[in-house]
Amino acid sequence: MLTVFDNIPARERIIVALDCGIEEAFDLADKLQGKAVWMKVGMTLFYANGPAIVYALKERGFKVFLDLKFHDIPHQVEGAAYSAAASGADMLTMHTVGGVDMMMAAQRGAERSAAEYGHEVPATLGITVLTSMNDAALAETGVSRSMADQVVVLAEQAKRSGISGVVASPKEAARLREILGPEAYIVTPGVRPAGADKGDQSRVATPADAFAAGASHIVVGRPITQAADPAAAFEAIAAELA
């Protein structure tokens, strides 16, 4: 299925995960400036530095995926999304298991913040099932559905809520693209170049396979950030995709 993202060069849809401290994050950002478009700020970096890290990356010209995975009552999540969007972040995440009302609240908060602060409304993404989990780990949480079916159920709730899309493993991307349509964001962590260490990820694919399956964006962390030459590692992935 053709998507609205197909006209955007693949290199501009690679999100580099800065799961590290602030000094290393700035060093990586400086090395990747002019090459990468997106940086992911997760809990480790944000909880230590707050919105200042988003401001700093935006000042360097990056788009920022702020991956804080909101999960609370709708009132709290609406406020969290409002505050996160005020930082200028371009993507926000929440757990779909929080339910449709919670996701709708997040969308309201993001839209209200963007209007008040003069920002673009960030893409709002629902986490389906973490890419570190396999079927056995999912079953231990009390979910009796298969992994694939659970991801679909949660993605359908995300669609009903009106948020921008989902975060899911590359293994589920093709099915989700059929369900969510050509305009949905489908952001896939668990992406590893061929031969790279899987680390703590269970459901992985190569960058090319993830995009071929329908991902709008891919998240790549350690294969770039822990490389001897992060810029060269990024360019190698971009070259493979080109």
XYZ file of C-alpha atoms in Angstrom:
242
model
C 0.000 0.000 0.000
C 1.335 3.434 -0.949
C 1.467 5.889 1.954
C 1.760 9.632 2.429
C 5.297 9.015 3.679
C 6.599 7.414 0.499
C 7.610 10.769 -1.003
C 9.808 11.550 2.002
C 13.373 10.203 1.606
C 13.938 7.186 3.839
C 16.969 8.833 5.501
C 14.608 11.540 6.794
C 12.472 8.871 8.459
C 15.265 7.329 10.529
C 14.902 8.296 14.199
C 18.110 8.051 16.223
C 17.455 6.976 19.819
C 19.466 8.993 22.342
C 19.129 6.579 25.263
C 22.082 8.029 27.157
C 23.227 10.938 29.316
C 23.160 14.533 28.204
C 26.856 14.942 27.362
C 26.813 11.858 25.146
C 23.506 12.988 23.635
C 24.938 16.361 22.629
C 28.078 14.703 21.270
C 25.974 12.362 19.133
C 23.702 15.183 18.004
C 26.685 17.259 16.937
C 28.161 14.329 14.991
C 24.836 13.646 13.266
C 23.875 17.254 12.563
C 23.192 17.688 8.861
C 22.728 13.939 8.419
C 19.892 12.773 10.691
C 16.582 14.632 10.855
C 15.049 12.968 13.925
C 16.273 12.339 17.470
C 14.400 10.299 20.080
C 14.421 11.511 23.672
C 13.269 8.811 26.068
C 12.767 8.622 29.807
C 16.447 8.358 30.735
C 17.372 11.628 29.082
C 14.171 13.548 29.754
C 13.822 12.700 33.434
C 17.370 13.910 34.047
C 17.118 17.126 32.038
C 13.472 17.988 31.449
C 12.209 20.042 28.500
C 15.616 21.723 28.143
C 16.895 18.721 26.194
C 14.061 19.109 23.681
C 14.773 22.841 23.332
C 18.469 22.155 22.759
C 17.849 19.582 20.044
C 15.289 21.785 18.345
C 17.793 24.653 18.342
C 20.227 22.338 16.552
C 17.623 21.806 13.834
C 16.383 18.329 14.741
C 12.855 17.040 14.957
C 12.262 15.425 18.342
C 10.399 12.219 19.131
C 9.592 12.574 22.846
C 8.982 9.007 23.959
C 7.571 9.202 27.498
C 4.797 6.597 27.072
C 2.018 8.315 29.032
C -0.249 5.928 30.957
C -2.589 7.362 33.567
C -6.146 8.578 33.993
C -7.350 10.790 31.111
C -7.095 14.030 33.083
C -3.438 13.430 33.939
C -2.540 12.342 30.424
C -4.224 15.372 28.886
C -2.065 17.580 31.095
C 1.063 15.575 30.323
C 0.466 15.824 26.580
C -0.175 19.556 26.907
C 3.110 20.088 28.752
C 5.103 17.819 26.445
C 3.759 19.523 23.331
C 4.667 22.898 24.802
C 8.332 21.873 24.531
C 8.007 21.805 20.753
C 8.331 18.020 20.496
C 7.228 16.655 17.123
C 6.071 13.205 18.305
C 4.587 12.047 21.614
C 3.747 8.557 22.865
C 1.221 6.953 25.187
C 0.327 3.350 26.040
C -2.733 2.184 24.113
C -3.704 -0.058 27.034
C -4.740 3.151 28.803
C -7.869 3.041 26.665
C -9.659 5.149 24.091
C -10.704 7.898 26.512
C -7.121 8.335 27.684
C -5.806 8.545 24.120
C -8.494 11.056 23.179
C -7.458 13.137 26.182
C -3.839 13.072 25.037
C -4.870 14.287 21.602
C -6.861 17.139 23.164
C -3.922 18.163 25.305
C -1.512 18.135 22.389
C -3.847 20.153 20.168
C -4.614 22.721 22.871
C -0.926 23.190 23.639
C 0.019 23.580 19.981
C -2.656 26.227 19.518
C -1.579 28.186 22.586
C 2.164 28.021 21.939
C 2.049 28.381 18.159
C 3.589 24.968 17.428
C 2.558 22.321 14.935
C 0.407 19.647 16.552
C 2.799 16.771 17.298
C 2.173 13.293 15.965
C 0.478 11.342 18.750
C 1.418 7.666 18.871
C 0.032 4.736 20.825
C 2.457 2.086 22.068
C 0.985 -1.328 21.249
C 3.217 -4.074 22.691
C 6.814 -3.294 23.598
C 9.311 -4.730 21.128
C 11.258 -6.282 24.013
C 8.316 -8.629 24.705
C 7.666 -12.022 23.168
C 4.568 -14.234 23.356
C 5.597 -15.778 26.672
C 6.155 -12.388 28.296
C 2.804 -11.142 26.993
C 1.027 -14.214 28.363
C 2.553 -13.594 31.796
C 0.697 -10.263 31.926
C -2.610 -12.110 31.627
C -3.215 -11.484 27.924
C -4.557 -14.644 26.281
C -4.478 -13.333 22.713
C -1.533 -13.974 20.441
C 0.984 -11.163 20.064
C -0.260 -10.322 16.570
C -3.905 -10.199 17.660
C -3.162 -8.097 20.737
C -1.280 -5.546 18.629
C -4.216 -5.343 16.202
C -6.789 -4.865 18.984
C -4.755 -2.047 20.508
C -4.082 -0.417 17.140
C -7.797 -0.424 16.349
C -8.437 1.384 19.637
C -5.772 3.931 18.712
C -7.508 4.504 15.388
C -10.880 5.005 17.110
C -9.359 7.551 19.463
C -8.194 9.793 16.613
C -4.479 9.825 17.445
C -1.922 9.900 14.637
C -0.785 6.300 14.698
C 1.054 3.639 16.637
C 4.402 2.307 17.717
C 4.795 -1.384 16.965
C 7.374 -3.946 15.968
C 8.325 -4.231 12.281
C 6.837 -7.717 12.406
C 3.340 -6.227 12.737
C 3.789 -3.245 10.414
C 2.273 -4.748 7.269
C -0.929 -5.826 8.986
C -1.206 -2.493 10.763
C -0.761 -0.569 7.527
C -3.766 -2.414 6.082
C -5.849 -1.618 9.162
C -4.786 1.970 9.774
C -4.545 3.182 6.181
C -2.013 5.226 4.214
C -1.902 8.315 6.444
C -1.187 6.686 9.803
C 2.179 6.932 11.467
C 3.598 3.466 12.098
C 6.852 3.927 13.990
C 8.919 0.790 14.451
C 11.612 0.276 17.094
C 13.451 -3.027 17.103
C 15.229 -2.167 13.865
C 18.694 -3.626 13.402
C 20.952 -3.655 10.338
C 21.725 -7.165 9.106
C 24.191 -8.845 11.449
C 23.740 -6.368 14.310
C 23.259 -7.558 17.895
C 19.575 -7.766 18.881
C 20.313 -6.520 22.409
C 17.132 -6.645 24.519
C 14.810 -6.600 21.508
C 12.738 -9.674 20.655
C 10.838 -8.722 17.488
C 13.301 -7.154 15.052
C 13.811 -6.474 11.342
C 16.303 -4.718 9.113
C 15.646 -1.066 8.161
C 14.774 -2.016 4.576
C 12.374 -4.738 5.687
C 10.657 -2.398 8.165
C 9.990 0.212 5.494
C 8.914 -2.434 2.988
C 6.383 -3.681 5.540
C 4.793 -0.242 5.822
C 6.630 1.602 8.588
C 6.448 5.377 8.312
C 9.534 5.826 10.509
C 12.101 3.506 12.074
C 13.912 3.929 15.383
C 17.568 2.921 15.485
C 19.611 3.257 18.646
C 22.676 1.258 19.544
C 23.759 0.278 15.997
C 24.307 4.031 15.448
C 24.942 5.489 18.890
C 27.421 2.816 20.022
C 29.267 2.640 16.710
C 32.880 3.806 16.593
C 31.743 6.369 14.004
C 28.038 7.175 14.517
C 27.864 9.388 11.432
C 29.290 6.629 9.236
C 26.900 4.093 10.777
C 23.945 6.382 10.040
C 25.125 6.929 6.476
C 25.530 3.182 5.950
C 21.905 2.614 6.904
C 20.764 5.530 4.743
C 22.763 4.176 1.811
C 21.187 0.729 2.216
C 17.741 2.307 2.116
C 18.560 4.462 -0.909
